[in-house]
Coordinates of C-alpha atoms and ligand atoms in Angstrom, one line a residue:
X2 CA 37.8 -9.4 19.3
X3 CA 37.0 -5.8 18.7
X4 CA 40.1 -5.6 16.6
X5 CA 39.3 -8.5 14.3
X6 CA 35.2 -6.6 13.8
X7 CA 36.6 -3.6 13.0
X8 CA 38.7 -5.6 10.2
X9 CA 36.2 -7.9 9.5
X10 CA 33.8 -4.6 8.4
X11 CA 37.1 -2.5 6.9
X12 CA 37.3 -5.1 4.5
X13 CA 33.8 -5.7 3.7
X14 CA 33.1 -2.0 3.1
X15 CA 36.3 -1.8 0.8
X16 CA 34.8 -4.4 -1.0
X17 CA 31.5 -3.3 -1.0
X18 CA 33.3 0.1 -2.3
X19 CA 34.6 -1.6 -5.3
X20 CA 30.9 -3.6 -6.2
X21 CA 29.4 0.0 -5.9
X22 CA 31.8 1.5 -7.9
X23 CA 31.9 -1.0 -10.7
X24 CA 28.7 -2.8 -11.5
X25 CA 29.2 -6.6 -11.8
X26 CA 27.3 -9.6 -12.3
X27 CA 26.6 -12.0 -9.5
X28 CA 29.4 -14.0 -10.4
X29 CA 32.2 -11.5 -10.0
X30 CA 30.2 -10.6 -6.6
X31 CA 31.2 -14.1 -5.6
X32 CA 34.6 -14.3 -6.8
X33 CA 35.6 -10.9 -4.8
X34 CA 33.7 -12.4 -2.1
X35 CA 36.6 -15.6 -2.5
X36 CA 39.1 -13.1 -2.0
X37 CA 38.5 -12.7 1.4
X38 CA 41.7 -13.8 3.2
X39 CA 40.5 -17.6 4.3
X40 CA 43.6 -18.6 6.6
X41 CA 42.3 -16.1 9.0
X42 CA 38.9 -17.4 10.6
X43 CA 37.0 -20.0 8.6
X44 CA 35.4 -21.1 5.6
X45 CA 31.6 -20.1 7.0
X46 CA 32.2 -16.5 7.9
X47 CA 33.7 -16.1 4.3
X48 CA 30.7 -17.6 2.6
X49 CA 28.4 -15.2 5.1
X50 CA 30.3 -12.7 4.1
X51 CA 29.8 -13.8 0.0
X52 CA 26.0 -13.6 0.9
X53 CA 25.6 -10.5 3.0
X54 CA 27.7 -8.9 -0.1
X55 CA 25.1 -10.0 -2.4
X56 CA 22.4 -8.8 -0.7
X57 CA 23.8 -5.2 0.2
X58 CA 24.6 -5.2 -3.6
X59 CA 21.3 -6.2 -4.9
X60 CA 19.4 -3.9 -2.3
X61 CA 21.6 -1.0 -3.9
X62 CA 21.1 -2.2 -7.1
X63 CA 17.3 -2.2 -6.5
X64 CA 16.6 1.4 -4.4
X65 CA 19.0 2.9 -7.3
X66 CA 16.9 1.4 -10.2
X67 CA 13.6 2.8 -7.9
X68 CA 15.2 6.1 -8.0
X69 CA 15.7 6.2 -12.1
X70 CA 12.2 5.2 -12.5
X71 CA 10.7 7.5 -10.5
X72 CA 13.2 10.3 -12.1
X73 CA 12.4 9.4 -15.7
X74 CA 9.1 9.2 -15.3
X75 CA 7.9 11.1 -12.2
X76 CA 4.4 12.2 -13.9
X77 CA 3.1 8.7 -14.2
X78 CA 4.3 7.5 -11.1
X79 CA 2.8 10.5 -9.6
X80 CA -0.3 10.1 -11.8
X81 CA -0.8 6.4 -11.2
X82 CA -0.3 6.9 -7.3
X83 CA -2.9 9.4 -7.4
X84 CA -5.3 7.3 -9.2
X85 CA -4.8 4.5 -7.1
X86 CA -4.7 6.4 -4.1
X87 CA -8.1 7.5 -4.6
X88 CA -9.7 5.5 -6.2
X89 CA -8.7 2.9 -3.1
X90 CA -10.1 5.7 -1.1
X91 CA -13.3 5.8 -2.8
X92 CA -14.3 2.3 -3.9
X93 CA -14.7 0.6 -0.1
X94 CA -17.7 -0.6 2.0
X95 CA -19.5 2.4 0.9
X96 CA -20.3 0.6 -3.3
X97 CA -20.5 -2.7 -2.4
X98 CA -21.8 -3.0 1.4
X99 CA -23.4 0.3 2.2
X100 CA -25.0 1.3 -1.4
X101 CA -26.9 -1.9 -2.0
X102 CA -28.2 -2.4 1.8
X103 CA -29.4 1.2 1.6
X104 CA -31.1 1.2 -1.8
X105 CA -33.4 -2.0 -0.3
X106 CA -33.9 0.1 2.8
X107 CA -34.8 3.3 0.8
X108 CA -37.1 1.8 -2.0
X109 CA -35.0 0.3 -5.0
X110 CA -35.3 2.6 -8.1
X111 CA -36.1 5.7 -6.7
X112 CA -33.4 5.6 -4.7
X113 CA -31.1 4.7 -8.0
X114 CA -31.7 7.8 -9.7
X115 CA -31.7 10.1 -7.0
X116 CA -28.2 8.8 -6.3
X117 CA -27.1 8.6 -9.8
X118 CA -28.5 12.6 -10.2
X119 CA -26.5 13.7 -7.1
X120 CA -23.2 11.5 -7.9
X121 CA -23.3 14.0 -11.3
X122 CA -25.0 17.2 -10.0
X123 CA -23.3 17.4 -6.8
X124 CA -20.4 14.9 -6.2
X125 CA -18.8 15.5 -9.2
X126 CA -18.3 19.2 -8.8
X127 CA -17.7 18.4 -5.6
X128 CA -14.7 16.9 -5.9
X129 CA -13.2 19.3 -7.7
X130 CA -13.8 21.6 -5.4
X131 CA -11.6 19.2 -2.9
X132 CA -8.9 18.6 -5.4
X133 CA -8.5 22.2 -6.7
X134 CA -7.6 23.2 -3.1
X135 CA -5.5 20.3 -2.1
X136 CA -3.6 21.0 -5.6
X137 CA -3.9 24.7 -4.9
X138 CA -2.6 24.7 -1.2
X139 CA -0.2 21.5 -1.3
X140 CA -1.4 20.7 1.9
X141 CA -3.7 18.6 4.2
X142 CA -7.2 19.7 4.8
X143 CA -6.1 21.6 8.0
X144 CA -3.0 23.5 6.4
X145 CA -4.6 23.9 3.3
X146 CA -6.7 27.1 4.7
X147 CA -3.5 28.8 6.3
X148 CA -1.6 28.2 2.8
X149 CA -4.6 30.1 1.3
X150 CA -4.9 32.4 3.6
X151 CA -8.4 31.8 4.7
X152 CA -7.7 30.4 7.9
X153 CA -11.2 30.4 9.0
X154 CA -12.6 28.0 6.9
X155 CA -10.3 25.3 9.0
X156 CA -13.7 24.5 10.5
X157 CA -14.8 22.8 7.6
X158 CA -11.4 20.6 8.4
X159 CA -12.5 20.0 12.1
X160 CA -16.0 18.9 10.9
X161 CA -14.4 16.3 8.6
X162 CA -12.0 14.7 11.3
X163 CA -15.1 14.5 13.7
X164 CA -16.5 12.7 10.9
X165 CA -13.7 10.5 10.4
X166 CA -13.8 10.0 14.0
X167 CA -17.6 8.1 14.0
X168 CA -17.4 6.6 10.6
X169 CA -14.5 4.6 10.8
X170 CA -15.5 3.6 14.6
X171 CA -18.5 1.4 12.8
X172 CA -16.6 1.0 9.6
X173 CA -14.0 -1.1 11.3
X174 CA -16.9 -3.0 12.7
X175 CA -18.2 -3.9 9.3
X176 CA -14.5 -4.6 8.4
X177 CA -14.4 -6.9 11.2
X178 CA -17.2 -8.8 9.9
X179 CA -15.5 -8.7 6.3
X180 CA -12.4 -10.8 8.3
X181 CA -14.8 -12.8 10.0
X182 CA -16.4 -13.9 6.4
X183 CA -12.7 -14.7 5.1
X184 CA -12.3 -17.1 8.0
X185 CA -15.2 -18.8 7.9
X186 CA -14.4 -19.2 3.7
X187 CA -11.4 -21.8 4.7
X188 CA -13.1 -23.2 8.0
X189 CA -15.9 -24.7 7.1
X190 CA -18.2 -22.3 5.1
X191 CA -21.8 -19.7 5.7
X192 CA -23.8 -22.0 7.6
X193 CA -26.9 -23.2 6.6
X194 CA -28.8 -20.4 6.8
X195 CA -27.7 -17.2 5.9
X196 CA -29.3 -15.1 7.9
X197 CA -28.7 -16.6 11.2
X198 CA -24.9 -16.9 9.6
X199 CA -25.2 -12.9 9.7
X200 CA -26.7 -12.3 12.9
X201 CA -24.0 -14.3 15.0
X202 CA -21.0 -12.4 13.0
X203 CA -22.8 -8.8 13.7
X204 CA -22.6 -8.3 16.9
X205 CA -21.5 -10.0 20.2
X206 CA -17.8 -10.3 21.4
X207 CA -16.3 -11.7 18.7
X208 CA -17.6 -8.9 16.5
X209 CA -15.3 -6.9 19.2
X210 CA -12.4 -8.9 18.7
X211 CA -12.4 -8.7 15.2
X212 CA -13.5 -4.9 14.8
X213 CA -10.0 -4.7 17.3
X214 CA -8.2 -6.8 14.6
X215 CA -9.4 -4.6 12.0
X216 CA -8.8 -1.3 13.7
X217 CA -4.9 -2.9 14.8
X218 CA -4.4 -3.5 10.5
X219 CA -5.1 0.1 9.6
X220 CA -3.3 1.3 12.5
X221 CA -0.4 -1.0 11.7
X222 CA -0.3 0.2 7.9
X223 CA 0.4 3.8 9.3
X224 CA 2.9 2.4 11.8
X225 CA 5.1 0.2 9.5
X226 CA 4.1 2.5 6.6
X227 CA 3.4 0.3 4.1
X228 CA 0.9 2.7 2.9
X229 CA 2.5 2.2 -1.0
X230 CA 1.9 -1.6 -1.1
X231 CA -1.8 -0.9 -0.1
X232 CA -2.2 1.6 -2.9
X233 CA -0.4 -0.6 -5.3
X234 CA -2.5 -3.2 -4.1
X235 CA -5.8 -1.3 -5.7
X236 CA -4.4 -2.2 -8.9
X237 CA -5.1 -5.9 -8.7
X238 CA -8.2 -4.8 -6.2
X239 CA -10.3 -2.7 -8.3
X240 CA -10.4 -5.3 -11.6
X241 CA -10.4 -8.0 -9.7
X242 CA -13.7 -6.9 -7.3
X243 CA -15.2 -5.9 -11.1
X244 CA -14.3 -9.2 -12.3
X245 CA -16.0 -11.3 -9.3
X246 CA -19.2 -8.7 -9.2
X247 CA -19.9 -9.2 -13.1
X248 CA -19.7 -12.7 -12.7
X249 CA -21.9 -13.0 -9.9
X250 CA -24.0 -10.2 -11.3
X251 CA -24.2 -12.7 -14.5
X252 CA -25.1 -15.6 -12.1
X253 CA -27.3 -13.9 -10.7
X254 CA -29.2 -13.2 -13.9
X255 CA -30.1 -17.1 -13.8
X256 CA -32.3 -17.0 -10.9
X257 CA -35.7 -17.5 -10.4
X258 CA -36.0 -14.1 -8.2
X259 CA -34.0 -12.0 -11.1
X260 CA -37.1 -10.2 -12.7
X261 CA -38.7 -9.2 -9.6
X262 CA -35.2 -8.1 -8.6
X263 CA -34.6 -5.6 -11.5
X264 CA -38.0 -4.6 -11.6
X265 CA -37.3 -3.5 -8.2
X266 CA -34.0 -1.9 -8.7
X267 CA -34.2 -0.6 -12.3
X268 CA -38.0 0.6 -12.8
X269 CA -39.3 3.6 -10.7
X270 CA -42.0 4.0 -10.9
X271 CA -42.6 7.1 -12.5
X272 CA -45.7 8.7 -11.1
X273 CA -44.2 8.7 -7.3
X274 CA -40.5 9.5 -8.3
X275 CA -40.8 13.0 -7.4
X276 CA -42.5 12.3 -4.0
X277 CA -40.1 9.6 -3.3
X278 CA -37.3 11.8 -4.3
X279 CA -37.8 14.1 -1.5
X280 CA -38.1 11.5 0.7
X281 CA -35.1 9.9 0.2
X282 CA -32.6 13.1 -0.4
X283 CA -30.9 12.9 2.3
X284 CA -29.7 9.2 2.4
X285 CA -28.7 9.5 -1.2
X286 CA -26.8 12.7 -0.8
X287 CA -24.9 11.3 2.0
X288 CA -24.4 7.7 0.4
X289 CA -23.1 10.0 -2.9
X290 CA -20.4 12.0 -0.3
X291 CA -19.5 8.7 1.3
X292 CA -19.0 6.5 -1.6
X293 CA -16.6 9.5 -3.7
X294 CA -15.1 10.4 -0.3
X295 CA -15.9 13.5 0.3
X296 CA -16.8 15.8 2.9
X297 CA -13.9 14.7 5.1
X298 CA -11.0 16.1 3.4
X299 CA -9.5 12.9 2.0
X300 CA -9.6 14.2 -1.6
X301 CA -7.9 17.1 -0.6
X302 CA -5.2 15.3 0.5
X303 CA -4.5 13.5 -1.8
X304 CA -4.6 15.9 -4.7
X305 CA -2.2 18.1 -2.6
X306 CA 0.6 15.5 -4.3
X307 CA -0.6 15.9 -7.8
X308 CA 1.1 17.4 -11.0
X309 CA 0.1 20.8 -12.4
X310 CA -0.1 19.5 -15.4
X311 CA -2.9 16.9 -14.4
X312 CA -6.1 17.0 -16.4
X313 CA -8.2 17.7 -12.6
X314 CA -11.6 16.9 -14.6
X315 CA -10.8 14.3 -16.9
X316 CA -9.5 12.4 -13.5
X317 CA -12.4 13.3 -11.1
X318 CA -14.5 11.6 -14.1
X319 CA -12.6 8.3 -14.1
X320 CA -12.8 7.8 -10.6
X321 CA -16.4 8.9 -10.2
X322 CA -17.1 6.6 -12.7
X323 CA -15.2 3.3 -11.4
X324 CA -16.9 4.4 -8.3
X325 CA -20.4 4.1 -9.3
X326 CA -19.9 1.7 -11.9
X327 CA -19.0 -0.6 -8.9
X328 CA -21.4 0.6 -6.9
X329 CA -24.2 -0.4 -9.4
X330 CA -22.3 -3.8 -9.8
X331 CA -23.0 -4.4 -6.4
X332 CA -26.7 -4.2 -6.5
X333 CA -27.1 -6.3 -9.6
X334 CA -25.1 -8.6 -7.7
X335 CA -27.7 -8.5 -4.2
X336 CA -30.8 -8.1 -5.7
X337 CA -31.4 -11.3 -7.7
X338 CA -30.1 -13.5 -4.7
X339 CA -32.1 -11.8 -2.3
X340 CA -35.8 -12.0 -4.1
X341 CA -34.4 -15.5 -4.7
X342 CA -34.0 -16.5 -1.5
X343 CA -37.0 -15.1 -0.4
X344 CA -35.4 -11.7 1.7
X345 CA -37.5 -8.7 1.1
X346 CA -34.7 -6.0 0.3
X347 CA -35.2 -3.5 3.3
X348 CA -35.3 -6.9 5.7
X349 CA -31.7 -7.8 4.6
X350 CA -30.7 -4.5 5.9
X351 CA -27.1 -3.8 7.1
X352 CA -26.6 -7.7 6.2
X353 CA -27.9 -7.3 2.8
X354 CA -24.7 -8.3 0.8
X355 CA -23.4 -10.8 3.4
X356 CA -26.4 -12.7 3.3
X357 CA -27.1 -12.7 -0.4
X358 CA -23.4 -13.6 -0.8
X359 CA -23.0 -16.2 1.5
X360 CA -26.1 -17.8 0.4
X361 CA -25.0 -17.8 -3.2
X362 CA -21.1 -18.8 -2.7
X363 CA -23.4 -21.8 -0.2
X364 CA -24.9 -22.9 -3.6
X365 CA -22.2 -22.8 -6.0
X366 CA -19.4 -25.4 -6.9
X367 CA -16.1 -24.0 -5.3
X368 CA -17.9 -21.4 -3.2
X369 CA -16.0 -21.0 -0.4
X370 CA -13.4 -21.0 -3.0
X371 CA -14.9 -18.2 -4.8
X372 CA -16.4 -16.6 -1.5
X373 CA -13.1 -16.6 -0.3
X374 CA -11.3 -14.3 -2.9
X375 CA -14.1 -12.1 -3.0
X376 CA -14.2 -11.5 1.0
X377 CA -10.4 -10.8 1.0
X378 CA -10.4 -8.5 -2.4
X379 CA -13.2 -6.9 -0.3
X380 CA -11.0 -6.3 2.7
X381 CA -8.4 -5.0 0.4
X382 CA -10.9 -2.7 -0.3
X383 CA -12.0 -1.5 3.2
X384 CA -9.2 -1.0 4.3
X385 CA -7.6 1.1 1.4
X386 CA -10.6 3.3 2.4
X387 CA -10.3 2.8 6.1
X388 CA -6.5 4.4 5.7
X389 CA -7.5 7.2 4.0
X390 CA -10.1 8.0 7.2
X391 CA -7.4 7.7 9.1
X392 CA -5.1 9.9 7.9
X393 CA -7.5 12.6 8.2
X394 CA -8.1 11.9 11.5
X395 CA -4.0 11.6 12.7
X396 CA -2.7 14.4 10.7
X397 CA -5.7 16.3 12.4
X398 CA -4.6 15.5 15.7
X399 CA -0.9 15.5 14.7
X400 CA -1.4 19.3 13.8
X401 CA -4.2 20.5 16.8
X402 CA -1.8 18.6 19.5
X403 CA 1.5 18.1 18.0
X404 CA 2.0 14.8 18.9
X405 CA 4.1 12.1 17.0
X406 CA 2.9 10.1 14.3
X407 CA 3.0 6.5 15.7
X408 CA 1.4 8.1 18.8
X409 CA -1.0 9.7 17.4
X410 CA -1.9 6.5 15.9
X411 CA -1.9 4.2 18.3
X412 CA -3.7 6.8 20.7
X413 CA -6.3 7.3 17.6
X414 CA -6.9 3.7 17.2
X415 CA -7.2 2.8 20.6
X416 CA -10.0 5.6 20.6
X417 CA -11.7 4.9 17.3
X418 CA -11.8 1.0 18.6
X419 CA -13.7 2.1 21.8
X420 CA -16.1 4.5 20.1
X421 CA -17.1 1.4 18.2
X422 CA -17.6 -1.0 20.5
X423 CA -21.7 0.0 20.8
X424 CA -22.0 -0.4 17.4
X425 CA -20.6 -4.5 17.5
X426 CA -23.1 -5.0 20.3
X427 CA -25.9 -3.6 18.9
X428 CA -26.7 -2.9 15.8
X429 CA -29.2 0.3 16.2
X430 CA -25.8 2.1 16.7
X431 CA -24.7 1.6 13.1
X432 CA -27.7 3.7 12.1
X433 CA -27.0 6.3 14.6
X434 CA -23.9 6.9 13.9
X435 CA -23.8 6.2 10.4
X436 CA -26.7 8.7 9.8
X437 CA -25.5 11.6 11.7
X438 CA -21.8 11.7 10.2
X439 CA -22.8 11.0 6.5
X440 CA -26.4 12.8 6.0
X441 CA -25.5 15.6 8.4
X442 CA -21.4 16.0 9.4
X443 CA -20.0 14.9 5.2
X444 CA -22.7 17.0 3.6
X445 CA -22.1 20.0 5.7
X446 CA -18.4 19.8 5.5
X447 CA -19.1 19.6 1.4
X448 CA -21.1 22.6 1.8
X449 CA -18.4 24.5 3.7
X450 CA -16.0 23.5 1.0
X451 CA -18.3 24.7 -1.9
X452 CA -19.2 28.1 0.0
X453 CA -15.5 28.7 -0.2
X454 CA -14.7 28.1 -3.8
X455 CA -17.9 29.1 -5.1
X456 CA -17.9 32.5 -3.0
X457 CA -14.4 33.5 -1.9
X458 CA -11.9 31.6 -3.9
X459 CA -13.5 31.7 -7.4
X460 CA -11.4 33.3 -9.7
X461 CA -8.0 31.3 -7.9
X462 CA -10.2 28.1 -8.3
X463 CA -11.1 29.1 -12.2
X464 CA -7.1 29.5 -12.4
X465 CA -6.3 26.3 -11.3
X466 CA -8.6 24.2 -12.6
X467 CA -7.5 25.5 -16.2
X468 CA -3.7 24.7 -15.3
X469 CA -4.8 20.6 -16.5
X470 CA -5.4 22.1 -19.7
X471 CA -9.0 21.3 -19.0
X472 CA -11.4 22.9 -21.9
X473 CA -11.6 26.4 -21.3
X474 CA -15.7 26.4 -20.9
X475 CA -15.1 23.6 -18.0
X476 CA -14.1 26.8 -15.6
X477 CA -17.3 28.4 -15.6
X478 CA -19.5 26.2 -15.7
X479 CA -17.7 24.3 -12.7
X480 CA -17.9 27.7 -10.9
X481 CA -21.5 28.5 -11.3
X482 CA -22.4 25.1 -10.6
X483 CA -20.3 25.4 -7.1
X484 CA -21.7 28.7 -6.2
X485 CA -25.4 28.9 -7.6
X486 CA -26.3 25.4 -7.4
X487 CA -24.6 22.6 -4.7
X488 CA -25.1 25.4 -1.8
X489 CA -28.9 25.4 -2.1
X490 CA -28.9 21.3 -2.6
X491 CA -26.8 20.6 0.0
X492 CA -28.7 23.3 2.5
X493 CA -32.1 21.6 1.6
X494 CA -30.8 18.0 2.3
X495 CA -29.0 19.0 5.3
X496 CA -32.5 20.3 6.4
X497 CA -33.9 17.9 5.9
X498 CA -31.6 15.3 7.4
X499 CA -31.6 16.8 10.3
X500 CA -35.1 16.6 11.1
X501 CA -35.2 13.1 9.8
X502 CA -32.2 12.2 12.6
X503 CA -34.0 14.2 14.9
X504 CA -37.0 11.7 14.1
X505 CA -35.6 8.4 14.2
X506 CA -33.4 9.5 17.4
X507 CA -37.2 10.4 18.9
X508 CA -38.4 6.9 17.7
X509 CA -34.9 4.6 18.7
X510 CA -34.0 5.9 22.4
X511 CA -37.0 7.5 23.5
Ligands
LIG628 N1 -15.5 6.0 0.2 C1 -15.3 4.9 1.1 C2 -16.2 3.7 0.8 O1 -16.9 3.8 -0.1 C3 -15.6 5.4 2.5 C4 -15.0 6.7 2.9 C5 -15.8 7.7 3.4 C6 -13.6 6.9 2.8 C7 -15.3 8.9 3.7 C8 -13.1 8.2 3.1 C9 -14.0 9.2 3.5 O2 -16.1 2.7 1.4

C-alpha cells in the first residue's frame, strides 16, 4: 500500500516536474496525464490524477502570473492598495449613519459648515501628520515611536487602542443592525412603520445576536486573512454606495418635505452661526476625526506600506474628499425623507438613516430590491472600517502582551463583543460611549500626534512630506498649520467636550 503511494506521488511529481518546466496548454496537460501507466490500478485514479494535475498546474500558473504583476508594477499595486485600504477605512458608519443622525441632532446647517471648516482646517493636516509618520517609521502606531526614537509619545498609541476598544464595541452593534436590515430586505420587508421597524432592531437580544455575528465577521476576516478581498472589495463598494446615494438623493429631491429639508441642512442661518458654532465644536470635531479615521492610529498604519515616491498630499486630498463627498450624500439622501415623513430630524436620532431608508425603499417599486443592495454595500462598508479598528486594537495587544495573532483576535473579539452588549440593550450607551471616545479619546490622540510633528519632529516631517514631490511651499505651510494652529483648536474643543460629557453624564445616570 505504502509502496504503491509513494509511486503513485513519484510519478505525479515527475510529471508535475515536466508541466512546470515546460509550459503547455490544457490539452498536453491531459495527454501527459493519459500517460499514466493504466494496467496498474484503474481507469478513475488516472482521470483523478488528470484533474489534480490540472489544478496544481493552473494554481502555479496563477500565484506565478500574481507574482509578475505585482513585480512589474509594484507602485500601483502598492498605490491602489493604499487607496483602497483607506479609503475602506474612512468611508464606513461614520458618512452615512453617524454624520447625518448627528447633523439632525446638532441643528442642520450650522453643524454643516462647522464640519466642513474642521474636515479642511484640521482633518486634513491631520492626516498627514498620521501618514508622514507611518511613512516615516514603517511601522504600526506603537512601533512607529521606537523607530523614531521618541518612544514617549507611545501614549498617543495607547489612547488610540483604548479608543478602538469602545468605538468598535457599539460600532458592531450598529453593524448588527446593518445585517439585520439585509435580512429583513429578502424576508418580507421594513414593516409598516418605520420607526417601530427601528426600535425592535436596536436593542433587545437579537440586537445581541447579531452585534455577536458582526463582531465574529471582522474577527473571522483577521483569522482567515482575507483582509485583500475586503480591500479589493472597496472598489466596487465606494462607486457603488455613490451610485445608490445620488439616486436616492435625486428621489429624494421629488418629495413634498424636500425644501423644508435643504433649508434645514443647507441655509444657516447667518446671524446665529457663530453662537451655534461654539456650541456644536466638539461634536463636529470628533464626527471630522471619526469619519477620516483618525486619532486612533489607523492612518498610520496604513501609510507605513506606502511608496516614497507617493504624492502624501495629493492622496490625503482624494480620500478626504470621497469621504465627505459621501458624507454629504448621505444627508441629501435623509433629510427630504425624513421632513416627508413627518420625523423632525433630531427625533430620528441614532435611527435617522434606517428609518428614512426603510420608509423610502417601503414606497418604491423593487424596494426591498433596492434596499437590499444598499444595506449589503453598506455592510461592506462597516466592516472595511470595522477591520481597520481592529487591527489597531490586536497589533496593540499583540505588541504590549506578545500574544499570537489568531489569539489575540479571538480574545479581542470576545472582549469588544461584551463591552457592547449595554449598548444593544439600551440605547443611552451609544451616546456614552460614542461621546467620550470620539469628542474626547480621537481628538486628544490627534492632538498628541500634532504636538509631535508640529514641535519635535518638524524639520524630519518637512523632509518627508517633500519626498512625494509635493510643491515645495506645501512643507511649510503644513508645518505651521500643525504647530500654530490644530494644537489650540483641538485643546479648545477638548475643553470643551469634556465639560459637555461631564454634563450629559450629570443629566443621563444621575
Ligand atoms: N471612519 C470610519 C467610519 O466613518 C470609522 C473609523 C473610526 C474607522 C476610527 C477607524 C478609526 O465609519
Amino acid at each position: 500500500m505504502i509502496d504503491h503511494q509513494l509511486r503513485r506521488s513519484l510519478t505525479r511529481q515527475c510529471l508535475l516536474q515536466e508541466l512546470v518546466d515546460t509550459p503547455r496548454s490544457l490539452s498536453d496537460v491531459s495527454e501527459i496525464g493519459h500517460r499514466i501507466p493504466t494496467c496498474l490500478v484503474c481507469v478513475i485514479i488516472e482521470q483523478s490524477l488528470c484533474l489534480i494535475f490540472m489544478f496544481d498546474i493552473m494554481h502555479i500558473y496563477i500565484i506565478e502570473l500574481q507574482r509578475v504583476v505585482m513585480d512589474v508594477r509594484e507602485t500601483w499595486a502598492t498605490r491602489l492598495g493604499f487607496i483602497l485600504a483607506a479609503t475602506g477605512s474612512a468611508v464606513g458608519l461614520g458618512n452615512i449613519w453617524r454624520f447625518p443622525f448627528l447633523t439632525g441632532e446638532s441643528g442642520g446647517a450650522a453643524f454643516l459648515v462647522v464640519y466642513l471648516a474642521l474636515v479642511l482646517v484640521v482633518g486634513l493636516p491631520v492626516l498627514l501628520v498620521e501618514f508622514v509618520i507611518g511613512r516615516r517609521s514603517k511601522r504600526n502606531p506603537i512601533g512607529a515611536f521606537d523607530q523614531l526614537n521618541h518612544s514617549q509619545w507611545k501614549i498617543a498609541g495607547a489612547v488610540g487602542a483604548i479608543a478602538g476598544f469602545i468605538i468598535l464595541s457599539y460600532y458592531s452593534v450598529v453593524g448588527g443592525w446593518v445585517i439585520q436590515y439585509l435580512l429583513a430586505s429578502f424576508t418580507g420587508g421594513y414593516g409598516t412603520d418605520a420607526q417601530a421597524f427601528f426600535m425592535s432592531t436596536a436593542s433587545g437580544p437579537t440586537t445581541i445576536l447579531f452585534h455577536a455575528v458582526f463582531m465574529a465577521l471582522v474577527a473571522g476576516i483577521v483569522a482567515l486573512g482575507v483582509r485583500n478581498g475586503l480591500e479589493k472589495a472597496a472598489t466596487v463598494m465606494v462607486p457603488s454606495v455613490i451610485i445608490l446615494l445620488v439616486g436616492m438623493a435625486i428621489y429624494g429631491s421629488t418629495l413634498s418635505g424636500a425644501g423644508e429639508a435643504y433649508q434645514y441642512y443647507l441655509y444657516p442661518e447667518l446671524s446665529t452661526l457663530l453662537t451655534d458654532a461654539v456650541s456644536v465644536l466638539p461634536a463636529a470635531a470628533g464626527q471630522a476625526f471619526f469619519t477620516l479615521s483618525l486619532g486612533m492610529g489607523v492612518m498610520i498604519t496604513y501609510s507605513s506600506y506606502l511608496a516614497e515616491d507617493r504624492n502624501l498630499l495629493r492622496d490625503s486630498g482624494l480620500i478626504v474628499l470621497i469621504d465627505t463627498g459621501i458624507a454629504i450624500l448621505a444627508g441629501l439622501v435623509v433629510f427630504p425623507f425624513l421632513f416627508t415623513q413627518g420625523v423632525t430630524p433630531g427625533e430620528g436620532g441614532a435611527g435617522s438613516i434606517f428609518i428614512s431608508l426603510a420608509g423610502a425603499f417601503n414606497g418604491l417599486p423593487a424596494g426591498t430590491l433596492i434596499g437590499g443592495v444598499f444595506f449589503f454595500m453598506l455592510l461592506l462598508a462597516a466592516l472595511s472600517s470595522a477591520f481597520s479598528i481592529f487591527e489597531v486594537v490586536v497589533s496593540f495587544t499583540i505588541d504590549t502582551f506578545e500574544i499570537t495573532r489568531v489569539r489575540a483576535s479571538v480574545l479581542l473579539g470576545v472582549i469588544i463583543f461584551l463591552i457592547g452588549i449595554p449598548t444593544a440593550l439600551d440605547l443611552t450607551y451609544l451616546d456614552t460611549y460614542d461621546k467620550f471616545a470620539n469628542n474626547i479619546l480621537l481628538i486628544l490622540g490627534g492632538l498628541l500626534l500634532s504636538l509631535f510633528i508640529g514641535w519635535v519632529y518638524a524639520s524630519d516631517a518637512t523632509h518627508e512630506l517633500r519626498k512625494g514631490r509635493a510643491e515645495s511651499w506645501i512643507g511649510p505651510v503644513w508645518i505651521n498649520v500643525v504647530r500654530y494652529f490644530v494644537p489650540p483648536v483641538l485643546i479648545i474643543t477638548l475643553g470643551l467636550a469634556v465639560i459637555e460629557y461631564y454634563d450629559f453624564i450629570q443629566s443621563t445616570f444621575f
